[in-house]
Amino acid sequence: MEKRQRWPSRMIFIFAAIGSAVGLGNIWRFPYLAGKYGGGAFLIPYLIMLFLLGVPLLIMEFAIGQRMQVGAVGSFRKIKRKLAGIGLGSVLCGFIVVSYYAVIMGWCLIYLIYSFTLKWGADTKSFFFDNVIHLSKDVGEVGFISVEIIFALVIVWALIYFSVWKGIKSVSKVVLVTMPLPIILFFILLIRGITLPGAIDGIIFYLKPNFGALLDFEVWSAAMSQIFFTLSLAFGIMIAYASYQHESSDISKSAIITALVNSGISIIAGFCVFSTLGYMASRSGVPVSELAASGPSLAFIVFPKALSLIPFASVFAVLFFVMLITLGIDSAFSLVEAASTVIHDRYSHIRKEDVSLYVCVFGFICGIIFATFAGLYYLDITDHFITNYGLVLVGLLEVLAIGWLYGANKLRNYVNHVSEIKIGKWWNTLIKFIIPVFLIVLLIANFIRDIKHPYEGYPQWAIFCFGWGLIIGVLLLSCLSVFFSRQKNNV
Ligand code: PHE
């Protein structure tokens, strides 16, 4: 049996975990949520969820991978053969995410090229929708495949492939650049942002607390989902990464560092985004509340416009898109590594290089649908359903499996045995009772909301194909895999 690959040091492991956690979500999701859900007051549910849900779950995933020394499928299989489906579910969700995440990175690459000449001009909205993604009028109008996006997608997948092709050996070299570089660029953009005239109005909008918002359940559920997504939990990533650590490495300190750095960057990102929006508001007369946007609209419509108002605009535009690409790439390849770890655990006779290649080629093919003229609609629906159901469901099954079948206390003893910072009995209570209850409530609330109003008013067939259908598909595949692997030996 081949010896398991190892991280060269604990620091590199933490770099890789932070690299996965810090992604587009920190820049384009967190600041928007804070601005929308109570400003500075949003930090209260966010930090409560971080410590109640995020850190304990991260400790759990690190501990599972490090204890079992295999990826997500093998780890759950070691606990009980039938639980292997939980691991498969997490990896499948991750695989779906990376197939569209890579398309978004492709858009970033196209915008990077355009940054040199600020090609988007004054009407950044129609430039993005008409000239870049060629968005069709209706979700049913698939149209054609955009050639530039496919071209960019090939480059993105090549970058992903060369980052993971030798597994941890290559990942450990790449994260030395992709983790710190975007953070450095981010600080340059932050300093530029907060020194712009009008920045303060944006910052006031971002932080002005509205404690009344805390009475709204939606604010708490938004904080909960954000913590899940931002820490890359329930995708099998942290389990796979931790499985390349020595069994005796410290766990709790690594988890706390990863979680704190990630959230710190999110909070600081708010200053960067909103100071720039404050400047734009002062120049254009449009209030910050109307400029605030999340997701692709922020990165490809609002920000390009704001950046083009700044002196030396193209320099800052280039820095911005290089930052987005380097931020996203290590999140993207962490998803690929989670999948190829699982495949390599099972079929260890196939060379790691080949496994990585198959996963990347398959990911590229699955992503083509998101490069069609209706791609943005599909991406939007898929993202909503995977993050609101797929992940929460996998997370719930993970805590139930650990809490009730493996034994929360057994895993906690292991963590305490190897870690400097000891965790108390409260952790068992969180894993066995509190977190499952939170996740069940979140699932039910999401379900009621989506049944009452179809997500974003999309037609039922689209919601089914790219939403419920995918979730059901993941569930079925996970269950069937357990059924058919009955006769095979444990991994
Ligand atoms: N954590 C990343 C972010 O905040 C997103 C991500 C989720 C990346 C899951 C990989 C896997 O952007």
Short mmCIF file of C-alpha atoms and ligand atoms in Angstrom, two decimals:
data_model
loop_
_atom_site.label_atom_id
_atom_site.label_comp_id
_atom_site.label_asym_id
_atom_site.label_seq_id
_atom_site.Cartn_x
_atom_site.Cartn_y
_atom_site.Cartn_z
CA MET A 1 0.00 0.00 0.00
CA GLU A 2 1.26 3.44 -1.02
CA LYS A 3 2.19 5.76 1.88
CA ARG A 4 -0.27 8.60 2.42
CA GLN A 5 0.92 11.99 1.27
CA ARG A 6 1.67 14.52 4.03
CA TRP A 7 1.60 18.30 4.36
CA PRO A 8 5.18 19.55 4.68
CA SER A 9 4.20 21.45 7.85
CA ARG A 10 1.19 22.38 9.94
CA MET A 11 1.51 25.94 8.70
CA ILE A 12 1.01 24.83 5.10
CA PHE A 13 -2.04 22.81 6.12
CA ILE A 14 -3.49 25.93 7.76
CA PHE A 15 -2.62 27.96 4.65
CA ALA A 16 -4.56 25.48 2.52
CA ALA A 17 -7.55 25.46 4.88
CA ILE A 18 -7.61 29.28 4.97
CA GLY A 19 -7.17 29.33 1.19
CA SER A 20 -10.28 27.20 0.81
CA ALA A 21 -12.31 29.17 3.32
CA VAL A 22 -11.40 32.64 2.09
CA GLY A 23 -13.05 32.93 -1.28
CA LEU A 24 -15.48 35.01 -3.27
CA GLY A 25 -18.01 34.63 -0.45
CA ASN A 26 -15.89 36.78 1.87
CA ILE A 27 -15.81 39.67 -0.58
CA TRP A 28 -19.17 39.54 -2.27
CA ARG A 29 -21.45 37.84 0.22
CA PHE A 30 -20.54 38.84 3.76
CA PRO A 31 -20.41 42.65 3.33
CA TYR A 32 -23.74 42.61 1.54
CA LEU A 33 -25.42 40.50 4.22
CA ALA A 34 -24.12 42.83 6.90
CA GLY A 35 -25.30 45.92 5.02
CA LYS A 36 -28.72 44.37 4.48
CA TYR A 37 -29.33 42.66 7.80
CA GLY A 38 -28.74 45.25 10.48
CA GLY A 39 -25.27 46.68 9.69
CA GLY A 40 -22.97 46.43 12.71
CA ALA A 41 -25.71 44.54 14.56
CA PHE A 42 -25.34 41.65 12.09
CA LEU A 43 -22.00 40.92 13.72
CA ILE A 44 -23.89 39.61 16.74
CA PRO A 45 -25.67 36.68 15.02
CA TYR A 46 -22.63 36.18 12.78
CA LEU A 47 -20.18 35.83 15.67
CA ILE A 48 -22.62 33.74 17.72
CA MET A 49 -23.01 31.35 14.78
CA LEU A 50 -19.25 31.35 14.24
CA PHE A 51 -18.58 30.11 17.76
CA LEU A 52 -21.68 27.97 18.16
CA LEU A 53 -21.61 26.31 14.77
CA GLY A 54 -18.53 27.20 12.74
CA VAL A 55 -15.64 26.48 15.09
CA PRO A 56 -17.16 23.28 16.60
CA LEU A 57 -17.94 21.89 13.13
CA LEU A 58 -14.52 22.79 11.80
CA ILE A 59 -12.92 21.02 14.78
CA MET A 60 -15.17 18.04 14.02
CA GLU A 61 -14.23 17.86 10.33
CA PHE A 62 -10.51 18.27 11.02
CA ALA A 63 -10.76 15.56 13.69
CA ILE A 64 -12.63 13.13 11.42
CA GLY A 65 -10.10 13.42 8.59
CA GLN A 66 -7.07 13.29 10.83
CA ARG A 67 -8.35 10.39 12.91
CA MET A 68 -9.49 8.25 9.96
CA GLN A 69 -6.65 9.18 7.57
CA VAL A 70 -8.97 9.00 4.55
CA GLY A 71 -11.31 11.32 2.65
CA ALA A 72 -14.98 11.92 3.45
CA VAL A 73 -16.40 8.69 2.03
CA GLY A 74 -13.83 6.41 3.67
CA SER A 75 -14.10 8.28 6.98
CA PHE A 76 -17.82 7.77 7.35
CA ARG A 77 -17.50 4.25 6.06
CA LYS A 78 -15.08 3.49 8.87
CA ILE A 79 -17.68 4.62 11.38
CA LYS A 80 -20.39 2.46 9.83
CA ARG A 81 -20.43 1.05 6.34
CA LYS A 82 -23.82 2.49 5.48
CA LEU A 83 -22.73 6.00 6.40
CA ALA A 84 -20.38 6.19 3.43
CA GLY A 85 -23.29 7.85 1.61
CA ILE A 86 -22.85 10.98 3.77
CA GLY A 87 -19.31 11.35 2.48
CA LEU A 88 -20.43 10.80 -1.08
CA GLY A 89 -23.21 13.37 -0.70
CA SER A 90 -20.73 15.98 0.52
CA VAL A 91 -18.31 15.34 -2.34
CA LEU A 92 -21.09 15.43 -4.94
CA CYS A 93 -22.36 18.76 -3.61
CA GLY A 94 -18.81 20.07 -3.77
CA PHE A 95 -18.42 18.83 -7.29
CA ILE A 96 -21.56 20.64 -8.41
CA VAL A 97 -20.33 23.83 -6.73
CA VAL A 98 -16.93 23.71 -8.43
CA SER A 99 -18.52 23.23 -11.85
CA TYR A 100 -20.15 26.67 -11.60
CA TYR A 101 -17.51 28.28 -9.37
CA ALA A 102 -15.04 27.72 -12.24
CA VAL A 103 -17.37 29.54 -14.64
CA ILE A 104 -17.43 32.56 -12.32
CA MET A 105 -13.64 32.44 -12.23
CA GLY A 106 -13.76 32.41 -16.03
CA TRP A 107 -15.74 35.66 -15.99
CA CYS A 108 -13.09 37.11 -13.64
CA LEU A 109 -10.40 36.13 -16.13
CA ILE A 110 -12.25 37.85 -18.97
CA TYR A 111 -12.66 40.97 -16.83
CA LEU A 112 -8.98 40.89 -15.97
CA ILE A 113 -8.14 41.24 -19.65
CA TYR A 114 -10.73 44.01 -20.05
CA SER A 115 -9.30 45.84 -17.04
CA PHE A 116 -6.27 47.02 -18.98
CA THR A 117 -8.48 49.16 -21.23
CA LEU A 118 -11.52 49.49 -18.93
CA LYS A 119 -13.44 48.01 -21.80
CA TRP A 120 -16.75 47.92 -19.90
CA GLY A 121 -17.29 51.66 -20.48
CA ALA A 122 -20.01 53.59 -18.66
CA ASP A 123 -22.90 51.14 -18.86
CA THR A 124 -21.38 48.24 -16.92
CA LYS A 125 -24.72 46.54 -16.49
CA SER A 126 -25.54 46.01 -20.12
CA PHE A 127 -21.88 45.29 -20.83
CA PHE A 128 -21.95 42.35 -18.41
CA PHE A 129 -25.33 40.97 -19.45
CA ASP A 130 -25.15 41.60 -23.21
CA ASN A 131 -21.47 41.56 -24.16
CA VAL A 132 -19.93 39.14 -21.67
CA ILE A 133 -22.44 36.49 -20.66
CA HIS A 134 -24.99 37.22 -23.43
CA LEU A 135 -27.82 36.58 -20.99
CA SER A 136 -30.94 35.33 -22.75
CA LYS A 137 -34.33 36.93 -22.05
CA ASP A 138 -35.79 33.85 -20.54
CA VAL A 139 -34.55 30.90 -18.49
CA GLY A 140 -35.92 28.51 -21.13
CA GLU A 141 -33.91 30.13 -23.90
CA VAL A 142 -30.61 28.25 -23.68
CA GLY A 143 -29.20 30.02 -26.74
CA PHE A 144 -25.61 29.18 -27.62
CA ILE A 145 -22.45 28.53 -25.72
CA SER A 146 -20.36 31.64 -25.30
CA VAL A 147 -17.01 31.05 -27.00
CA GLU A 148 -15.03 33.45 -24.80
CA ILE A 149 -16.42 31.92 -21.64
CA ILE A 150 -15.56 28.41 -22.80
CA PHE A 151 -12.07 29.58 -23.66
CA ALA A 152 -11.69 31.19 -20.22
CA LEU A 153 -13.14 28.06 -18.61
CA VAL A 154 -10.47 25.89 -20.25
CA ILE A 155 -7.76 28.15 -18.81
CA VAL A 156 -9.35 28.09 -15.35
CA TRP A 157 -9.56 24.29 -15.37
CA ALA A 158 -5.95 24.08 -16.55
CA LEU A 159 -4.96 26.27 -13.58
CA ILE A 160 -6.98 24.09 -11.24
CA TYR A 161 -5.49 20.93 -12.71
CA PHE A 162 -1.90 22.07 -12.33
CA SER A 163 -2.61 23.07 -8.73
CA VAL A 164 -3.88 19.64 -7.74
CA TRP A 165 -2.30 17.25 -10.22
CA LYS A 166 0.11 15.70 -7.73
CA GLY A 167 -2.34 16.02 -4.86
CA ILE A 168 -1.06 17.54 -1.65
CA LYS A 169 2.47 17.74 -3.05
CA SER A 170 1.46 20.35 -5.61
CA VAL A 171 -1.25 21.97 -3.47
CA SER A 172 1.31 22.73 -0.76
CA LYS A 173 3.42 24.71 -3.22
CA VAL A 174 0.53 26.57 -4.85
CA VAL A 175 -1.09 27.74 -1.60
CA LEU A 176 2.12 29.54 -0.68
CA VAL A 177 1.11 32.04 -3.37
CA THR A 178 -2.67 31.77 -3.63
CA MET A 179 -3.31 32.25 0.10
CA PRO A 180 -1.19 35.33 0.88
CA LEU A 181 -1.26 37.11 -2.51
CA PRO A 182 -4.97 38.01 -2.57
CA ILE A 183 -4.73 39.15 1.05
CA ILE A 184 -1.90 41.54 0.15
CA LEU A 185 -3.83 42.86 -2.87
CA PHE A 186 -6.88 43.17 -0.69
CA PHE A 187 -5.02 45.44 1.76
CA ILE A 188 -3.84 47.66 -1.11
CA LEU A 189 -7.44 48.02 -2.31
CA LEU A 190 -8.60 48.59 1.26
CA ILE A 191 -6.17 51.46 1.81
CA ARG A 192 -7.18 52.96 -1.54
CA GLY A 193 -10.86 52.55 -0.62
CA ILE A 194 -10.82 54.13 2.82
CA THR A 195 -8.76 57.11 1.65
CA LEU A 196 -11.27 58.04 -1.07
CA PRO A 197 -13.58 61.03 -0.50
CA GLY A 198 -17.04 59.92 0.60
CA ALA A 199 -15.72 56.58 1.92
CA ILE A 200 -17.08 57.35 5.36
CA ASP A 201 -20.71 57.37 4.14
CA GLY A 202 -20.29 53.84 2.83
CA ILE A 203 -18.69 52.69 6.07
CA ILE A 204 -21.51 54.24 8.09
CA PHE A 205 -24.03 52.33 5.96
CA TYR A 206 -22.07 49.12 6.54
CA LEU A 207 -21.69 49.43 10.30
CA LYS A 208 -24.59 51.54 11.58
CA PRO A 209 -26.29 49.06 13.88
CA ASN A 210 -29.98 48.33 13.61
CA PHE A 211 -30.63 46.12 16.58
CA GLY A 212 -34.27 45.72 15.57
CA ALA A 213 -33.08 43.43 12.75
CA LEU A 214 -32.05 40.86 15.34
CA LEU A 215 -35.70 40.05 15.99
CA ASP A 216 -36.04 38.77 12.45
CA PHE A 217 -35.49 35.02 12.01
CA GLU A 218 -34.18 35.58 8.48
CA VAL A 219 -31.16 37.44 9.85
CA TRP A 220 -30.20 34.47 12.01
CA SER A 221 -30.68 31.98 9.22
CA ALA A 222 -28.60 34.14 6.87
CA ALA A 223 -25.81 34.20 9.47
CA MET A 224 -26.02 30.42 9.84
CA SER A 225 -25.82 29.69 6.11
CA GLN A 226 -23.00 32.19 5.66
CA ILE A 227 -20.92 30.46 8.35
CA PHE A 228 -21.40 27.11 6.63
CA PHE A 229 -20.46 28.41 3.21
CA THR A 230 -17.59 30.61 4.28
CA LEU A 231 -15.81 27.89 6.26
CA SER A 232 -16.23 25.43 3.33
CA LEU A 233 -18.00 23.05 5.73
CA ALA A 234 -19.86 19.91 4.63
CA PHE A 235 -18.08 19.63 1.27
CA GLY A 236 -15.65 16.97 2.41
CA ILE A 237 -12.82 19.47 1.90
CA MET A 238 -11.70 19.94 5.46
CA ILE A 239 -11.93 16.17 6.04
CA ALA A 240 -9.77 15.48 2.97
CA TYR A 241 -7.20 18.14 3.85
CA ALA A 242 -6.96 16.97 7.48
CA SER A 243 -6.49 13.37 6.35
CA TYR A 244 -3.03 14.37 5.09
CA GLN A 245 -2.00 15.56 8.56
CA HIS A 246 -0.13 13.28 10.96
CA GLU A 247 -2.48 11.63 13.41
CA SER A 248 -0.82 13.45 16.29
CA SER A 249 -1.08 17.01 14.92
CA ASP A 250 -2.83 19.74 16.87
CA ILE A 251 -6.45 20.19 15.83
CA SER A 252 -8.24 22.82 17.88
CA LYS A 253 -5.63 25.53 17.39
CA SER A 254 -5.61 24.98 13.60
CA ALA A 255 -9.41 25.20 13.50
CA ILE A 256 -9.54 28.36 15.61
CA ILE A 257 -6.84 30.08 13.52
CA THR A 258 -8.59 29.16 10.25
CA ALA A 259 -11.98 30.37 11.47
CA LEU A 260 -10.70 33.63 12.94
CA VAL A 261 -8.57 34.60 9.94
CA ASN A 262 -11.45 33.83 7.60
CA SER A 263 -14.00 35.89 9.52
CA GLY A 264 -11.49 38.69 10.10
CA ILE A 265 -11.02 38.97 6.36
CA SER A 266 -14.79 39.03 5.80
CA ILE A 267 -15.26 41.85 8.28
CA ILE A 268 -12.39 43.89 6.83
CA ALA A 269 -13.69 43.19 3.31
CA GLY A 270 -16.81 45.13 4.29
CA PHE A 271 -14.66 48.25 4.78
CA CYS A 272 -13.06 47.79 1.39
CA VAL A 273 -16.35 47.25 -0.45
CA PHE A 274 -18.42 49.90 1.30
CA SER A 275 -15.76 52.62 1.31
CA THR A 276 -15.52 52.24 -2.47
CA LEU A 277 -19.32 52.33 -2.76
CA GLY A 278 -19.39 55.43 -0.52
CA TYR A 279 -17.01 57.14 -2.92
CA MET A 280 -19.12 56.09 -5.88
CA ALA A 281 -22.25 57.41 -4.15
CA SER A 282 -20.61 60.77 -3.56
CA ARG A 283 -19.60 60.98 -7.23
CA SER A 284 -22.84 59.77 -8.74
CA GLY A 285 -25.41 61.03 -6.26
CA VAL A 286 -27.00 57.57 -6.02
CA PRO A 287 -27.35 56.53 -2.33
CA VAL A 288 -25.17 53.69 -1.02
CA SER A 289 -28.27 51.62 -0.22
CA GLU A 290 -29.07 51.50 -3.93
CA LEU A 291 -25.51 50.65 -4.93
CA ALA A 292 -25.10 47.82 -2.42
CA ALA A 293 -25.21 44.50 -4.25
CA SER A 294 -23.98 40.99 -3.77
CA GLY A 295 -22.60 38.24 -5.96
CA PRO A 296 -21.86 38.78 -9.63
CA SER A 297 -23.64 42.16 -9.67
CA LEU A 298 -21.16 43.53 -7.15
CA ALA A 299 -18.06 42.15 -8.86
CA PHE A 300 -18.98 42.65 -12.49
CA ILE A 301 -21.34 45.63 -12.50
CA VAL A 302 -20.96 47.88 -9.45
CA PHE A 303 -17.24 47.48 -8.82
CA PRO A 304 -16.03 47.96 -12.41
CA LYS A 305 -18.01 51.19 -12.48
CA ALA A 306 -16.67 52.36 -9.13
CA LEU A 307 -13.10 51.46 -10.06
CA SER A 308 -13.26 53.39 -13.31
CA LEU A 309 -13.96 56.59 -11.34
CA ILE A 310 -10.72 56.27 -9.36
CA PRO A 311 -7.44 57.82 -10.61
CA PHE A 312 -5.23 55.11 -12.22
CA ALA A 313 -8.40 53.11 -12.68
CA SER A 314 -6.96 50.28 -14.74
CA VAL A 315 -4.21 49.58 -12.19
CA PHE A 316 -6.81 49.09 -9.47
CA ALA A 317 -9.11 47.15 -11.77
CA VAL A 318 -6.27 44.73 -12.59
CA LEU A 319 -5.45 44.36 -8.89
CA PHE A 320 -9.13 43.73 -8.11
CA PHE A 321 -9.56 40.94 -10.64
CA VAL A 322 -6.21 39.31 -9.88
CA MET A 323 -7.38 39.34 -6.26
CA LEU A 324 -10.68 37.66 -7.14
CA ILE A 325 -8.95 35.00 -9.25
CA THR A 326 -6.35 34.15 -6.64
CA LEU A 327 -9.00 34.22 -3.92
CA GLY A 328 -11.21 31.82 -5.84
CA ILE A 329 -8.66 29.41 -7.22
CA ASP A 330 -7.71 27.79 -3.92
CA SER A 331 -11.38 27.43 -2.99
CA ALA A 332 -12.00 25.80 -6.37
CA PHE A 333 -9.12 23.36 -6.21
CA SER A 334 -9.97 22.42 -2.63
CA LEU A 335 -13.28 21.11 -3.96
CA VAL A 336 -11.48 19.11 -6.65
CA GLU A 337 -9.02 17.75 -4.11
CA ALA A 338 -11.89 16.60 -1.87
CA ALA A 339 -13.26 14.57 -4.78
CA SER A 340 -9.97 13.17 -6.01
CA THR A 341 -8.94 12.20 -2.47
CA VAL A 342 -12.07 10.10 -2.20
CA ILE A 343 -11.50 8.46 -5.59
CA HIS A 344 -7.83 7.83 -4.90
CA ASP A 345 -8.63 6.33 -1.49
CA ARG A 346 -10.89 3.84 -3.22
CA TYR A 347 -8.90 3.15 -6.38
CA SER A 348 -5.37 3.61 -5.15
CA HIS A 349 -3.89 1.78 -8.16
CA ILE A 350 -4.80 4.76 -10.39
CA ARG A 351 -2.10 7.42 -10.37
CA LYS A 352 -3.04 10.62 -8.53
CA GLU A 353 -2.22 12.64 -11.67
CA ASP A 354 -4.79 10.65 -13.63
CA VAL A 355 -7.47 10.88 -10.96
CA SER A 356 -7.03 14.67 -10.85
CA LEU A 357 -7.22 14.82 -14.64
CA TYR A 358 -10.45 12.83 -14.81
CA VAL A 359 -12.07 14.97 -12.12
CA CYS A 360 -11.02 18.20 -13.86
CA VAL A 361 -12.18 17.09 -17.31
CA PHE A 362 -15.49 15.93 -15.89
CA GLY A 363 -15.89 19.19 -13.95
CA PHE A 364 -15.22 21.17 -17.11
CA ILE A 365 -17.84 19.20 -19.05
CA CYS A 366 -20.45 19.63 -16.31
CA GLY A 367 -19.75 23.36 -16.24
CA ILE A 368 -20.52 23.90 -19.93
CA ILE A 369 -24.22 24.30 -19.17
CA PHE A 370 -23.35 27.39 -17.10
CA ALA A 371 -21.51 28.89 -20.07
CA THR A 372 -24.66 28.99 -22.22
CA PHE A 373 -26.65 32.19 -22.68
CA ALA A 374 -29.04 31.11 -19.92
CA GLY A 375 -26.11 29.97 -17.74
CA LEU A 376 -26.50 32.69 -15.12
CA TYR A 377 -30.08 31.59 -14.36
CA TYR A 378 -29.01 27.97 -13.95
CA LEU A 379 -26.07 28.98 -11.82
CA ASP A 380 -28.28 31.08 -9.57
CA ILE A 381 -30.78 28.27 -8.98
CA THR A 382 -28.14 25.58 -8.47
CA ASP A 383 -26.22 27.75 -6.01
CA HIS A 384 -29.37 28.49 -4.02
CA PHE A 385 -30.39 24.86 -3.70
CA ILE A 386 -26.98 23.37 -2.98
CA THR A 387 -26.17 25.93 -0.29
CA ASN A 388 -29.64 25.96 1.30
CA TYR A 389 -30.36 22.23 1.23
CA GLY A 390 -27.44 20.07 0.07
CA LEU A 391 -24.96 21.45 2.56
CA VAL A 392 -27.31 21.81 5.47
CA LEU A 393 -28.52 18.26 5.00
CA VAL A 394 -24.99 16.86 4.75
CA GLY A 395 -23.97 18.91 7.79
CA LEU A 396 -26.94 17.57 9.74
CA LEU A 397 -26.17 13.95 8.85
CA GLU A 398 -22.50 14.48 9.75
CA VAL A 399 -23.26 15.75 13.25
CA LEU A 400 -25.83 13.03 13.84
CA ALA A 401 -23.35 10.35 12.73
CA ILE A 402 -20.58 11.70 14.93
CA GLY A 403 -22.77 12.66 17.87
CA TRP A 404 -24.84 9.51 18.09
CA LEU A 405 -23.01 6.71 16.28
CA TYR A 406 -19.31 7.36 16.55
CA GLY A 407 -19.65 9.21 19.84
CA ALA A 408 -19.03 12.91 20.34
CA ASN A 409 -17.08 12.23 23.49
CA LYS A 410 -14.80 9.73 21.77
CA LEU A 411 -13.89 12.26 19.09
CA ARG A 412 -13.48 15.01 21.69
CA ASN A 413 -11.07 12.82 23.69
CA TYR A 414 -9.01 12.33 20.56
CA VAL A 415 -8.96 16.08 19.85
CA ASN A 416 -7.91 16.82 23.43
CA HIS A 417 -5.27 14.13 23.32
CA VAL A 418 -3.48 15.80 20.38
CA SER A 419 -4.35 19.49 20.92
CA GLU A 420 -2.91 22.17 23.14
CA ILE A 421 -6.26 23.96 23.56
CA LYS A 422 -8.61 21.50 25.25
CA ILE A 423 -12.29 21.51 24.45
CA GLY A 424 -14.85 21.04 27.19
CA LYS A 425 -17.91 18.85 27.47
CA TRP A 426 -20.02 21.66 25.99
CA TRP A 427 -18.74 20.50 22.59
CA ASN A 428 -20.57 17.17 22.97
CA THR A 429 -23.81 19.00 23.76
CA LEU A 430 -23.38 21.20 20.71
CA ILE A 431 -22.69 18.29 18.36
CA LYS A 432 -25.41 16.02 19.74
CA PHE A 433 -28.25 18.43 20.39
CA ILE A 434 -27.84 22.11 19.67
CA ILE A 435 -26.33 22.05 16.17
CA PRO A 436 -28.75 19.35 14.88
CA VAL A 437 -31.72 21.35 16.19
CA PHE A 438 -30.40 24.54 14.54
CA LEU A 439 -29.87 22.76 11.24
CA ILE A 440 -33.31 21.12 11.28
CA VAL A 441 -34.95 24.49 11.95
CA LEU A 442 -32.93 26.04 9.14
CA LEU A 443 -33.90 23.27 6.72
CA ILE A 444 -37.59 23.56 7.56
CA ALA A 445 -37.55 27.36 7.34
CA ASN A 446 -35.82 27.25 3.95
CA PHE A 447 -38.27 24.65 2.74
CA ILE A 448 -41.36 26.62 3.78
CA ARG A 449 -39.97 29.78 2.17
CA ASP A 450 -39.21 28.05 -1.14
CA ILE A 451 -42.54 26.25 -1.28
CA LYS A 452 -44.44 29.47 -0.64
CA HIS A 453 -42.54 31.47 -3.24
CA PRO A 454 -40.58 29.67 -5.98
CA TYR A 455 -37.02 30.98 -5.74
CA GLU A 456 -36.72 34.34 -7.55
CA GLY A 457 -39.96 33.56 -9.41
CA TYR A 458 -38.25 31.07 -11.75
CA PRO A 459 -40.62 28.65 -13.56
CA GLN A 460 -41.30 25.32 -11.86
CA TRP A 461 -39.48 23.20 -14.45
CA ALA A 462 -36.25 25.20 -13.98
CA ILE A 463 -36.54 25.02 -10.19
CA PHE A 464 -36.97 21.30 -10.51
CA CYS A 465 -34.15 20.60 -13.00
CA PHE A 466 -31.52 22.78 -11.35
CA GLY A 467 -32.82 22.73 -7.80
CA TRP A 468 -34.89 19.95 -6.29
CA GLY A 469 -33.88 17.50 -9.02
CA LEU A 470 -30.19 17.96 -8.23
CA ILE A 471 -30.75 17.53 -4.51
CA ILE A 472 -32.83 14.39 -5.11
CA GLY A 473 -30.14 13.14 -7.53
CA VAL A 474 -27.40 13.60 -4.92
CA LEU A 475 -29.53 11.82 -2.31
CA LEU A 476 -30.33 8.92 -4.63
CA LEU A 477 -26.74 8.46 -5.77
CA SER A 478 -25.53 8.52 -2.18
CA CYS A 479 -28.08 5.92 -1.10
CA LEU A 480 -27.53 3.71 -4.15
CA SER A 481 -23.77 3.75 -3.73
CA VAL A 482 -24.17 2.32 -0.25
CA PHE A 483 -26.53 -0.32 -1.53
CA PHE A 484 -24.28 -1.46 -4.36
CA SER A 485 -21.03 -1.37 -2.42
CA ARG A 486 -22.42 -3.92 0.00
CA GLN A 487 -20.04 -6.71 -0.98
CA LYS A 488 -16.90 -4.64 -1.25
CA ASN A 489 -14.29 -4.39 1.49
CA ASN A 490 -14.08 -1.40 3.72
CA VAL A 491 -11.77 1.34 2.50
N1 PHE B 1 -15.54 29.28 1.39
C1 PHE B 1 -15.63 29.84 0.08
C2 PHE B 1 -16.06 31.27 0.13
O1 PHE B 1 -16.39 31.83 1.13
C3 PHE B 1 -16.60 29.19 -0.79
C4 PHE B 1 -16.41 27.76 -0.94
C5 PHE B 1 -17.30 26.93 -0.42
C6 PHE B 1 -15.33 27.30 -1.55
C7 PHE B 1 -17.08 25.63 -0.51
C8 PHE B 1 -15.11 25.98 -1.66
C9 PHE B 1 -16.01 25.16 -1.12
O2 PHE B 1 -16.12 31.89 -0.90
#
